[in-house]
XYZ file of N, CA and C in Angstrom:
813
model
N 0.847 -1.189 0.000
C 0.000 0.000 0.000
C 0.874 1.227 0.000
N 0.577 2.220 -0.836
C 1.407 3.400 -0.942
C 0.532 4.641 -0.879
N 1.030 5.664 -0.195
C 0.361 6.953 -0.182
C 0.852 7.753 -1.370
N -0.056 8.322 -2.115
C 0.334 9.053 -3.322
C 1.074 10.325 -2.942
N 2.266 10.487 -3.464
C 3.027 11.704 -3.304
C 2.944 12.471 -4.601
N 2.672 13.758 -4.528
C 2.417 14.539 -5.730
C 3.636 14.592 -6.622
N 3.414 14.362 -7.885
C 4.494 14.461 -8.855
C 4.664 15.922 -9.261
N 5.883 16.396 -9.228
C 6.126 17.791 -9.563
C 5.799 18.057 -11.016
N 4.994 19.108 -11.314
C 4.610 19.352 -12.702
C 5.739 19.888 -13.546
N 6.696 20.596 -12.925
C 7.797 21.171 -13.681
C 9.084 20.458 -13.314
N 9.623 19.705 -14.225
C 10.829 18.939 -13.970
C 11.991 19.530 -14.735
N 13.147 19.466 -14.122
C 14.345 19.946 -14.788
C 14.731 18.995 -15.902
N 15.588 19.400 -16.861
C 16.014 18.493 -17.924
C 16.624 17.212 -17.377
N 17.303 17.333 -16.219
C 17.938 16.153 -15.648
C 16.899 15.101 -15.298
N 15.749 15.542 -14.758
C 14.754 14.577 -14.314
C 13.876 14.077 -15.450
N 14.033 14.625 -16.657
C 13.247 14.126 -17.781
C 13.929 12.978 -18.513
N 15.141 12.664 -18.115
C 15.831 11.569 -18.806
C 15.068 10.274 -18.601
N 14.941 9.516 -19.661
C 14.115 8.309 -19.597
C 14.936 7.043 -19.458
N 16.257 7.147 -19.320
C 17.086 5.959 -19.221
C 16.780 5.163 -17.979
N 16.813 3.856 -18.120
C 16.540 2.996 -16.980
C 17.569 3.168 -15.877
N 18.765 3.633 -16.202
C 19.795 3.827 -15.183
C 19.349 4.827 -14.128
N 18.525 5.799 -14.517
C 18.056 6.800 -13.569
C 17.106 6.209 -12.529
N 16.506 5.074 -12.859
C 15.593 4.422 -11.922
C 16.326 3.500 -10.951
N 17.596 3.216 -11.224
C 18.303 2.199 -10.459
C 18.383 2.547 -8.979
N 18.723 3.797 -8.656
C 18.891 4.162 -7.249
C 17.581 4.101 -6.475
N 16.512 4.811 -6.899
C 15.268 4.707 -6.115
C 14.691 3.297 -6.092
N 14.792 2.565 -7.215
C 14.274 1.194 -7.219
C 15.071 0.308 -6.270
N 16.396 0.481 -6.252
C 17.227 -0.319 -5.344
C 16.909 -0.003 -3.891
N 16.505 1.234 -3.618
C 16.144 1.590 -2.252
C 14.841 0.937 -1.829
N 13.872 0.866 -2.746
C 12.640 0.141 -2.427
C 12.976 -1.320 -2.114
N 13.837 -1.918 -2.947
C 14.233 -3.308 -2.730
C 14.913 -3.470 -1.374
N 15.864 -2.601 -1.056
C 16.612 -2.756 0.190
C 15.743 -2.483 1.412
N 14.844 -1.489 1.333
C 13.969 -1.204 2.468
C 13.044 -2.381 2.745
N 12.464 -2.954 1.690
C 11.570 -4.093 1.887
C 12.347 -5.349 2.261
N 13.575 -5.488 1.726
C 14.410 -6.627 2.106
C 14.756 -6.564 3.585
N 15.082 -5.377 4.069
C 15.388 -5.222 5.488
C 14.174 -5.540 6.351
N 12.981 -5.252 5.832
C 11.768 -5.500 6.616
C 11.494 -6.989 6.798
N 11.930 -7.816 5.831
C 11.703 -9.266 5.952
C 12.938 -10.008 6.440
N 14.053 -9.322 6.597
C 15.271 -9.988 7.063
C 15.094 -10.689 8.413
N 14.307 -10.134 9.351
C 14.150 -10.858 10.626
C 13.334 -12.136 10.529
N 12.612 -12.351 9.424
C 11.681 -13.481 9.343
C 12.338 -14.826 9.646
N 13.455 -15.209 8.974
C 14.060 -16.503 9.301
C 14.730 -16.531 10.679
N 14.895 -15.353 11.278
C 15.555 -15.286 12.580
C 14.581 -15.431 13.741
N 13.288 -15.346 13.482
C 12.335 -15.401 14.578
C 12.436 -16.719 15.352
N 12.672 -17.810 14.638
C 12.818 -19.096 15.329
C 14.034 -19.080 16.249
N 15.120 -18.451 15.798
C 16.322 -18.331 16.631
C 16.037 -17.478 17.856
N 15.372 -16.340 17.648
C 15.028 -15.472 18.773
C 14.119 -16.207 19.761
N 13.114 -16.928 19.226
C 12.173 -17.634 20.103
C 12.879 -18.687 20.940
N 13.851 -19.387 20.333
C 14.585 -20.408 21.076
C 15.462 -19.785 22.164
N 16.053 -18.634 21.867
C 16.945 -17.995 22.833
C 16.185 -17.294 23.951
N 15.046 -16.680 23.601
C 14.331 -15.850 24.575
C 13.016 -16.469 25.031
N 12.707 -17.662 24.518
C 11.577 -18.459 24.995
C 10.238 -17.711 24.877
N 9.937 -17.258 23.654
C 8.620 -16.671 23.446
C 7.847 -17.489 22.417
N 6.541 -17.275 22.380
C 5.632 -18.100 21.580
C 5.430 -17.508 20.190
N 4.807 -18.288 19.281
C 4.454 -17.744 17.957
C 3.556 -16.512 18.046
N 2.758 -16.402 19.110
C 1.913 -15.226 19.275
C 2.766 -13.962 19.419
N 3.869 -14.074 20.142
C 4.783 -12.936 20.284
C 5.410 -12.590 18.941
N 5.755 -13.605 18.164
C 6.299 -13.365 16.825
C 5.309 -12.578 15.976
N 4.043 -12.990 16.030
C 3.011 -12.293 15.269
C 2.853 -10.855 15.752
N 2.962 -10.648 17.052
C 2.858 -9.296 17.606
C 3.986 -8.405 17.092
N 5.207 -8.934 17.070
C 6.351 -8.161 16.581
C 6.131 -7.777 15.119
N 5.656 -8.729 14.342
C 5.396 -8.458 12.930
C 4.247 -7.469 12.769
N 3.207 -7.627 13.594
C 2.042 -6.759 13.491
C 2.343 -5.314 13.839
N 3.235 -5.096 14.792
C 3.622 -3.733 15.162
C 4.189 -3.014 13.947
N 5.039 -3.705 13.204
C 5.631 -3.108 12.005
C 4.553 -2.732 10.994
N 3.579 -3.615 10.790
C 2.533 -3.352 9.805
C 1.723 -2.109 10.172
N 1.390 -1.965 11.452
C 0.613 -0.805 11.893
C 1.422 0.478 11.736
N 2.697 0.430 12.114
C 3.537 1.634 12.065
C 3.784 2.063 10.628
N 4.065 1.114 9.733
C 4.343 1.501 8.348
C 3.100 2.093 7.694
N 1.914 1.568 8.006
C 0.687 2.136 7.451
C 0.485 3.564 7.956
N 0.706 3.760 9.247
C 0.559 5.101 9.818
C 1.555 6.070 9.192
N 2.803 5.615 9.033
C 3.829 6.474 8.440
C 3.511 6.810 6.993
N 2.977 5.849 6.254
C 2.570 6.118 4.871
C 1.514 7.217 4.808
N 0.548 7.150 5.707
C -0.538 8.120 5.691
C -0.082 9.503 6.148
N 0.821 9.546 7.125
C 1.244 10.824 7.695
C 2.391 11.450 6.905
N 3.374 10.643 6.508
C 4.594 11.172 5.894
C 4.627 11.037 4.378
N 3.591 10.443 3.802
C 3.625 10.133 2.376
C 3.802 11.330 1.465
N 3.345 12.520 1.897
C 3.448 13.717 1.053
C 4.516 14.696 1.535
N 5.299 14.288 2.523
C 6.283 15.211 3.103
C 7.311 15.678 2.082
N 7.706 14.803 1.161
C 8.758 15.176 0.208
C 8.292 16.227 -0.792
N 6.969 16.402 -0.945
C 6.467 17.464 -1.809
C 6.807 18.847 -1.245
N 7.081 18.895 0.058
C 7.326 20.172 0.718
C 8.765 20.295 1.237
N 9.396 19.173 1.551
C 10.773 19.206 2.032
C 11.785 18.891 0.941
N 11.326 18.263 -0.146
C 12.230 17.785 -1.179
C 12.474 16.298 -1.022
N 12.819 15.631 -2.124
C 13.037 14.182 -2.089
C 14.264 13.813 -1.245
N 15.357 14.513 -1.465
C 16.610 14.123 -0.814
C 16.540 14.166 0.709
N 16.082 15.265 1.323
C 16.047 15.287 2.789
C 15.207 14.163 3.388
N 14.057 13.879 2.781
C 13.196 12.822 3.308
C 13.879 11.464 3.189
N 14.497 11.195 2.049
C 15.143 9.895 1.855
C 16.380 9.743 2.738
N 17.144 10.801 2.922
C 18.315 10.725 3.800
C 17.889 10.474 5.248
N 16.796 11.120 5.671
C 16.286 10.871 7.020
C 15.800 9.433 7.167
N 15.138 8.911 6.131
C 14.657 7.528 6.175
C 15.816 6.542 6.231
N 16.866 6.812 5.470
C 18.043 5.941 5.493
C 18.713 5.959 6.863
N 18.795 7.134 7.475
C 19.359 7.222 8.827
C 18.527 6.410 9.814
N 17.206 6.511 9.708
C 16.342 5.748 10.596
C 16.502 4.244 10.370
N 16.679 3.838 9.115
C 16.888 2.420 8.832
C 18.197 1.929 9.471
N 19.226 2.729 9.399
C 20.496 2.342 10.011
C 20.328 2.188 11.525
N 19.580 3.110 12.136
C 19.311 2.999 13.574
C 18.557 1.706 13.878
N 17.575 1.370 13.037
C 16.819 0.132 13.233
C 17.723 -1.085 13.126
N 18.640 -1.084 12.145
C 19.554 -2.216 11.991
C 20.468 -2.363 13.207
N 20.886 -1.250 13.767
C 21.722 -1.300 14.979
C 20.910 -1.875 16.144
N 19.645 -1.461 16.264
C 18.793 -2.012 17.326
C 18.636 -3.523 17.174
N 18.424 -3.991 15.945
C 18.283 -5.425 15.714
C 19.585 -6.167 16.034
N 20.684 -5.619 15.573
C 21.967 -6.327 15.723
C 22.425 -6.406 17.175
N 21.932 -5.506 18.017
C 22.325 -5.507 19.432
C 21.189 -5.961 20.340
N 20.108 -6.469 19.746
C 18.922 -6.826 20.526
C 19.236 -7.911 21.549
N 18.705 -7.705 22.758
C 18.865 -8.707 23.806
C 17.546 -9.225 24.328
N 16.454 -8.827 23.668
C 15.137 -9.267 24.110
C 14.048 -8.776 23.174
N 12.817 -9.142 23.501
C 11.684 -8.805 22.645
C 11.499 -7.300 22.532
N 11.734 -6.576 23.611
C 11.563 -5.126 23.599
C 12.406 -4.448 22.542
N 13.646 -4.902 22.387
C 14.532 -4.319 21.377
C 14.037 -4.635 19.973
N 13.493 -5.819 19.769
C 12.941 -6.162 18.454
C 11.743 -5.275 18.121
N 10.878 -5.058 19.099
C 9.715 -4.193 18.872
C 10.172 -2.775 18.552
N 11.147 -2.278 19.312
C 11.657 -0.930 19.055
C 12.242 -0.823 17.655
N 13.004 -1.840 17.258
C 13.573 -1.850 15.921
C 12.508 -1.856 14.842
N 11.444 -2.622 15.069
C 10.363 -2.683 14.083
C 9.614 -1.351 13.991
N 9.471 -0.658 15.105
C 8.804 0.644 15.085
C 9.625 1.639 14.263
N 10.927 1.715 14.556
C 11.792 2.641 13.822
C 11.825 2.269 12.341
N 11.903 0.979 12.072
C 11.935 0.513 10.683
C 10.636 0.834 9.955
N 9.515 0.693 10.638
C 8.229 1.012 10.020
C 8.110 2.482 9.668
N 8.590 3.358 10.563
C 8.574 4.794 10.281
C 9.447 5.111 9.071
N 10.650 4.516 9.049
C 11.580 4.772 7.945
C 11.012 4.290 6.622
N 10.474 3.082 6.601
C 9.968 2.508 5.354
C 8.717 3.229 4.884
N 7.795 3.497 5.797
C 6.588 4.208 5.421
C 6.875 5.614 4.929
N 7.836 6.288 5.559
C 8.192 7.623 5.131
C 8.887 7.656 3.790
N 9.568 6.561 3.440
C 10.359 6.537 2.210
C 9.583 6.046 0.991
N 8.646 5.123 1.169
C 8.049 4.466 0.008
C 7.294 5.425 -0.906
N 6.504 6.320 -0.322
C 5.802 7.281 -1.148
C 6.755 8.188 -1.903
N 7.824 8.599 -1.217
C 8.822 9.462 -1.843
C 9.562 8.735 -2.959
N 9.914 7.483 -2.738
C 10.628 6.711 -3.752
C 9.740 6.477 -4.975
N 8.460 6.198 -4.738
C 7.544 6.038 -5.863
C 7.454 7.310 -6.683
N 7.357 8.455 -6.002
C 7.301 9.731 -6.714
C 8.604 10.013 -7.450
N 9.745 9.662 -6.827
C 11.038 9.897 -7.471
C 11.168 9.092 -8.756
N 10.638 7.869 -8.762
C 10.700 7.063 -9.979
C 9.784 7.622 -11.065
N 8.643 8.164 -10.666
C 7.769 8.800 -11.644
C 8.369 10.098 -12.161
N 9.164 10.776 -11.330
C 9.863 11.974 -11.789
C 10.793 11.653 -12.953
N 11.404 10.467 -12.897
C 12.357 10.073 -13.939
C 11.627 9.685 -15.216
N 10.642 8.787 -15.088
C 9.904 8.324 -16.277
C 8.588 7.718 -15.816
N 7.509 8.225 -16.372
C 6.184 7.809 -15.904
C 5.955 6.306 -16.070
N 6.180 5.780 -17.263
C 5.864 4.373 -17.537
C 6.847 3.437 -16.856
N 8.157 3.651 -17.096
C 9.153 2.777 -16.480
C 9.112 2.886 -14.960
N 8.883 4.084 -14.468
C 8.814 4.267 -13.021
C 7.662 3.526 -12.396
N 6.513 3.515 -13.090
C 5.357 2.783 -12.586
C 5.647 1.292 -12.502
N 6.292 0.760 -13.537
C 6.604 -0.677 -13.544
C 7.616 -1.034 -12.455
N 8.650 -0.205 -12.328
C 9.655 -0.463 -11.296
C 9.036 -0.373 -9.909
N 8.141 0.579 -9.726
C 7.493 0.763 -8.439
C 6.582 -0.412 -8.098
N 6.051 -1.076 -9.118
C 5.182 -2.225 -8.888
C 5.975 -3.487 -8.550
N 7.133 -3.664 -9.191
C 7.886 -4.908 -9.034
C 8.855 -4.887 -7.861
N 9.416 -3.736 -7.541
C 10.494 -3.666 -6.551
C 10.084 -4.140 -5.155
N 8.895 -3.788 -4.636
C 8.561 -4.238 -3.281
C 8.543 -5.754 -3.126
N 7.944 -6.464 -4.091
C 7.912 -7.920 -4.001
C 9.293 -8.529 -4.073
N 10.113 -8.012 -4.978
C 11.489 -8.510 -5.081
C 12.243 -8.288 -3.778
N 12.093 -7.095 -3.200
C 12.801 -6.791 -1.966
C 12.371 -7.683 -0.824
N 11.071 -7.881 -0.673
C 10.571 -8.708 0.423
C 11.106 -10.134 0.332
N 11.101 -10.712 -0.874
C 11.584 -12.075 -1.044
C 13.086 -12.193 -0.872
N 13.820 -11.252 -1.440
C 15.282 -11.294 -1.351
C 15.733 -11.180 0.096
N 15.092 -10.302 0.862
C 15.482 -10.123 2.256
C 15.303 -11.393 3.069
N 14.171 -12.066 2.893
C 13.912 -13.290 3.656
C 14.898 -14.393 3.286
N 15.144 -14.565 1.985
C 16.056 -15.629 1.555
C 17.496 -15.324 1.942
N 17.922 -14.077 1.768
C 19.279 -13.686 2.154
C 19.505 -13.915 3.637
N 18.535 -13.533 4.455
C 18.661 -13.734 5.886
C 18.761 -15.217 6.225
N 17.953 -16.051 5.552
C 18.020 -17.493 5.796
C 19.380 -18.075 5.458
N 19.971 -17.631 4.348
C 21.300 -18.108 3.957
C 22.344 -17.693 4.986
N 22.267 -16.449 5.447
C 23.221 -15.960 6.449
C 23.095 -16.754 7.739
N 21.841 -16.984 8.172
C 21.611 -17.721 9.412
C 22.191 -19.127 9.323
N 22.019 -19.777 8.183
C 22.419 -21.181 8.077
C 23.912 -21.361 7.831
N 24.524 -20.446 7.082
C 25.873 -20.730 6.613
C 26.954 -19.779 7.125
N 26.590 -18.669 7.731
C 27.596 -17.689 8.134
C 27.564 -17.474 9.641
N 28.675 -16.990 10.209
C 28.725 -16.788 11.661
C 27.924 -15.568 12.098
N 27.625 -15.520 13.401
C 26.920 -14.392 14.025
C 25.698 -13.970 13.217
N 24.769 -14.883 12.935
C 23.661 -14.564 12.036
C 22.761 -13.442 12.546
N 22.574 -13.339 13.867
C 21.673 -12.308 14.387
C 22.301 -10.920 14.349
N 23.545 -10.843 13.905
C 24.206 -9.539 13.758
C 24.625 -9.276 12.311
N 25.160 -10.298 11.658
C 25.784 -10.093 10.357
C 24.808 -9.571 9.313
N 23.621 -10.141 9.234
C 22.683 -9.740 8.188
C 22.311 -8.262 8.330
N 22.192 -7.790 9.555
C 21.850 -6.385 9.764
C 23.024 -5.469 9.444
N 24.228 -5.911 9.719
C 25.407 -5.114 9.383
C 25.567 -4.996 7.869
N 25.193 -6.040 7.145
C 25.203 -5.965 5.677
C 24.268 -4.855 5.206
N 23.091 -4.787 5.797
C 22.138 -3.744 5.406
C 22.630 -2.354 5.795
N 23.328 -2.247 6.912
C 23.907 -0.948 7.278
C 24.830 -0.462 6.165
N 25.668 -1.360 5.646
C 26.560 -1.000 4.542
C 25.793 -0.584 3.296
N 24.722 -1.310 2.987
C 23.902 -0.981 1.816
C 23.270 0.389 1.981
N 22.730 0.668 3.149
C 22.073 1.957 3.369
C 23.060 3.113 3.336
N 24.269 2.899 3.808
C 25.279 3.960 3.742
C 25.630 4.276 2.288
N 25.777 3.241 1.462
C 26.054 3.464 0.044
C 24.895 4.192 -0.638
N 23.681 3.815 -0.291
C 22.529 4.469 -0.901
C 22.404 5.919 -0.438
N 22.760 6.197 0.810
C 22.742 7.583 1.275
C 23.720 8.433 0.473
N 24.874 7.866 0.178
C 25.852 8.580 -0.653
C 25.271 8.835 -2.046
N 24.593 7.827 -2.601
C 23.975 7.987 -3.911
C 22.882 9.039 -3.914
N 22.048 9.065 -2.864
C 20.993 10.073 -2.773
C 21.587 11.472 -2.715
N 22.632 11.635 -1.909
C 23.239 12.955 -1.736
C 23.893 13.467 -3.015
N 24.425 12.558 -3.828
C 25.214 12.986 -4.989
C 24.518 12.804 -6.329
N 23.612 11.839 -6.431
C 23.110 11.462 -7.750
C 21.630 11.678 -7.953
N 20.838 11.673 -6.890
C 19.391 11.692 -7.075
C 18.920 13.050 -7.579
N 18.237 13.102 -8.735
C 17.684 14.369 -9.208
C 16.630 14.881 -8.236
N 16.631 16.184 -7.997
C 15.662 16.786 -7.089
C 14.595 17.510 -7.889
N 13.394 16.919 -7.919
C 12.309 17.510 -8.699
C 11.357 18.319 -7.840
N 11.371 18.095 -6.538
C 10.446 18.789 -5.643
C 11.250 19.553 -4.603
N 11.270 20.863 -4.702
C 12.000 21.664 -3.746
C 11.169 21.967 -2.511
N 11.709 22.810 -1.647
C 10.989 23.197 -0.438
C 9.819 24.118 -0.785
N 8.664 23.803 -0.207
C 7.485 24.621 -0.410
C 6.703 24.670 0.892
N 5.967 25.732 1.143
C 5.157 25.787 2.357
C 4.018 24.769 2.318
N 3.415 24.544 3.470
C 2.264 23.647 3.548
C 2.566 22.300 4.158
N 3.758 22.139 4.770
C 4.131 20.835 5.324
C 3.162 20.398 6.420
N 2.760 21.330 7.273
C 1.902 20.942 8.393
C 0.596 20.329 7.898
N -0.009 20.912 6.899
C -1.243 20.354 6.364
C -0.996 19.036 5.635
N 0.186 18.899 5.037
C 0.499 17.666 4.320
C 0.644 16.484 5.257
N 0.945 16.747 6.537
C 1.110 15.662 7.500
C -0.222 15.151 8.039
N -1.311 15.845 7.705
C -2.637 15.381 8.112
C -3.105 14.332 7.111
N -3.350 13.093 7.559
C -3.775 12.046 6.617
C -5.022 12.466 5.846
N -4.968 12.250 4.542
C -6.084 12.616 3.677
C -6.396 11.444 2.759
N -7.585 10.901 2.904
C -8.015 9.779 2.079
C -9.182 10.228 1.218
N -9.031 10.120 -0.081
C -10.114 10.499 -0.985
C -10.071 9.613 -2.217
N -11.252 9.294 -2.705
C -11.389 8.476 -3.905
C -12.429 9.150 -4.790
N -12.146 9.358 -6.090
C -13.154 9.920 -6.983
C -14.444 9.103 -6.943
N -15.554 9.776 -7.002
C -16.850 9.118 -6.847
C -17.029 7.945 -7.819
N -16.561 8.111 -9.059
C -16.767 7.061 -10.052
C -15.940 5.809 -9.771
N -14.934 5.924 -8.886
C -14.078 4.780 -8.580
C -14.415 4.111 -7.248
N -15.362 4.677 -6.514
C -15.643 4.131 -5.185
C -16.240 2.728 -5.250
N -17.109 2.488 -6.222
C -17.676 1.155 -6.369
C -16.635 0.100 -6.665
N -15.800 0.304 -7.717
C -14.741 -0.671 -7.986
C -13.785 -0.858 -6.801
N -13.476 0.235 -6.082
C -12.571 0.116 -4.941
C -13.168 -0.771 -3.852
N -14.451 -0.547 -3.551
C -15.097 -1.371 -2.532
C -15.182 -2.832 -2.968
N -15.262 -3.050 -4.280
C -15.329 -4.418 -4.786
C -14.014 -5.160 -4.595
N -12.902 -4.477 -4.874
C -11.602 -5.159 -4.800
C -10.981 -5.097 -3.412
N -11.484 -4.233 -2.530
C -10.874 -4.069 -1.207
C -10.785 -5.381 -0.420
N -11.843 -6.210 -0.388
C -11.719 -7.479 0.350
C -10.631 -8.388 -0.215
N -10.460 -8.366 -1.534
C -9.419 -9.188 -2.142
C -8.043 -8.682 -1.730
N -7.856 -7.367 -1.801
C -6.577 -6.792 -1.385
C -6.282 -7.115 0.074
N -7.303 -6.993 0.905
C -7.132 -7.295 2.331
C -6.698 -8.744 2.524
N -7.363 -9.655 1.809
C -7.040 -11.076 1.948
C -5.623 -11.383 1.466
N -5.233 -10.785 0.329
C -3.908 -11.058 -0.234
C -2.816 -10.540 0.694
N -2.978 -9.313 1.189
C -1.955 -8.766 2.087
C -1.950 -9.489 3.432
N -3.102 -9.974 3.868
C -3.137 -10.782 5.092
C -2.346 -12.066 4.907
N -2.461 -12.666 3.730
C -1.684 -13.870 3.438
C -0.190 -13.565 3.482
N 0.194 -12.412 2.917
C 1.600 -12.025 2.975
C 2.080 -11.838 4.400
N 1.254 -11.212 5.238
C 1.625 -11.051 6.639
C 1.717 -12.385 7.357
N 0.817 -13.300 7.014
C 0.846 -14.641 7.602
C 2.170 -15.338 7.267
N 2.565 -15.283 6.002
C 3.840 -15.875 5.599
C 5.003 -15.195 6.303
N 4.947 -13.865 6.365
C 6.058 -13.133 6.936
C 6.297 -13.426 8.401
N 5.224 -13.685 9.145
C 5.385 -13.892 10.576
C 5.530 -15.360 10.968
N 4.856 -16.269 10.251
C 4.803 -17.657 10.711
C 5.368 -18.681 9.731
N 5.805 -18.256 8.547
C 6.305 -19.227 7.567
C 7.446 -20.090 8.101
N 8.454 -19.521 8.780
C 9.546 -20.382 9.270
C 9.074 -21.465 10.229
N 8.193 -21.098 11.176
C 7.708 -22.082 12.141
C 6.879 -23.166 11.451
N 6.023 -22.765 10.514
C 5.201 -23.742 9.802
C 6.048 -24.656 8.923
N 7.031 -24.063 8.236
C 7.911 -24.871 7.386
C 8.664 -25.897 8.208
N 9.129 -25.491 9.370
C 9.868 -26.402 10.237
C 8.993 -27.569 10.682
N 7.754 -27.281 11.061
C 6.866 -28.345 11.529
C 6.448 -29.272 10.401
N 6.184 -28.721 9.228
C 5.686 -29.537 8.122
C 6.784 -30.361 7.464
N 8.002 -29.823 7.405
C 9.087 -30.522 6.721
C 9.969 -31.326 7.662
N 9.909 -31.012 8.947
C 10.804 -31.666 9.895
C 12.212 -31.126 9.844
N 12.423 -30.061 9.082
C 13.745 -29.456 8.954
C 13.755 -28.109 9.667
N 14.870 -27.812 10.313
C 15.029 -26.519 10.981
C 15.818 -25.540 10.119
N 15.989 -25.851 8.834
C 16.769 -24.998 7.944
C 16.138 -23.609 7.812
N 16.875 -22.550 8.182
C 16.357 -21.190 7.999
C 16.167 -20.833 6.526
N 16.931 -21.490 5.648
C 16.767 -21.213 4.223
C 15.377 -21.634 3.761
N 14.897 -22.793 4.225
C 13.540 -23.221 3.886
C 12.509 -22.252 4.450
N 12.774 -21.744 5.660
C 11.861 -20.782 6.262
C 11.750 -19.514 5.444
N 12.876 -19.021 4.946
C 12.855 -17.827 4.122
C 12.348 -18.081 2.716
N 12.470 -19.333 2.260
C 12.086 -19.662 0.891
C 10.585 -19.520 0.661
N 9.781 -19.801 1.691
C 8.333 -19.672 1.547
C 7.923 -18.257 1.195
N 8.462 -17.287 1.946
C 8.148 -15.887 1.665
C 8.776 -15.441 0.349
N 9.968 -15.932 0.039
C 10.651 -15.576 -1.199
C 9.803 -15.976 -2.411
N 9.311 -17.191 -2.432
C 8.503 -17.662 -3.564
C 7.236 -16.836 -3.696
N 6.552 -16.601 -2.583
C 5.310 -15.837 -2.619
C 5.519 -14.434 -3.200
N 6.497 -13.716 -2.695
C 6.646 -12.311 -3.074
C 7.296 -12.141 -4.448
N 8.259 -12.988 -4.786
C 8.921 -12.844 -6.078
C 7.976 -13.219 -7.215
N 7.165 -14.245 -7.010
C 6.161 -14.588 -8.022
C 5.171 -13.442 -8.183
N 4.788 -12.822 -7.079
C 3.845 -11.692 -7.180
C 4.471 -10.530 -7.950
N 5.756 -10.303 -7.748
C 6.447 -9.228 -8.495
C 6.462 -9.516 -9.976
């Protein structure tokens, strides 16, 4: 789900370039943000074994993230129209790095919840801006990249985390440190390479007030498809929170790679 961020009507020559290379940075950020959001999925079984919590607690940790990211999308989705793309994305990247540090140093459920809250704010604040940035570059290609990148990111994050957990040392730290490196590189790219199509403009306070509106002629179709969307995203949340535990019970294997593979197949096929 994405909050629409206004596309700037007047773009500089730099932002009118239609080359796919211009989409690489914002699209890669969508992938990395969503990958980071699913990276804890194969680790939940490890956390549960170490800290002795139930699948219900796992679902709660996952659910906190879902609520926070939705709230952030609604509140921060239009902020870049008034602050500019770069400041919003740099702030989101900083918040993601803080979340990764919280995860990598977590000693209990409280730290995981805190990390998910910070991560939800960062991801929700960035997704609308990244979608708008891709449309700034090219309307058609940007729309396609914006549609495919979230699914790819969600699947890649879960599978990458599973591989790290199974085959590399310090799994509850290493995967998050990898993302810290990725976010630092992307911050450098945003600061130096990202075209700025939306400068500072007044009206930020009003933009932070959630605004939901649907044209009258589209309300019927929206109400028709809403239950389907709800069901599909609920299935994704179900996989994200409980796939590793279910895979372990059904297969008899404790392989974290299998746990991450369930979410990987679901999201990559959807992309």
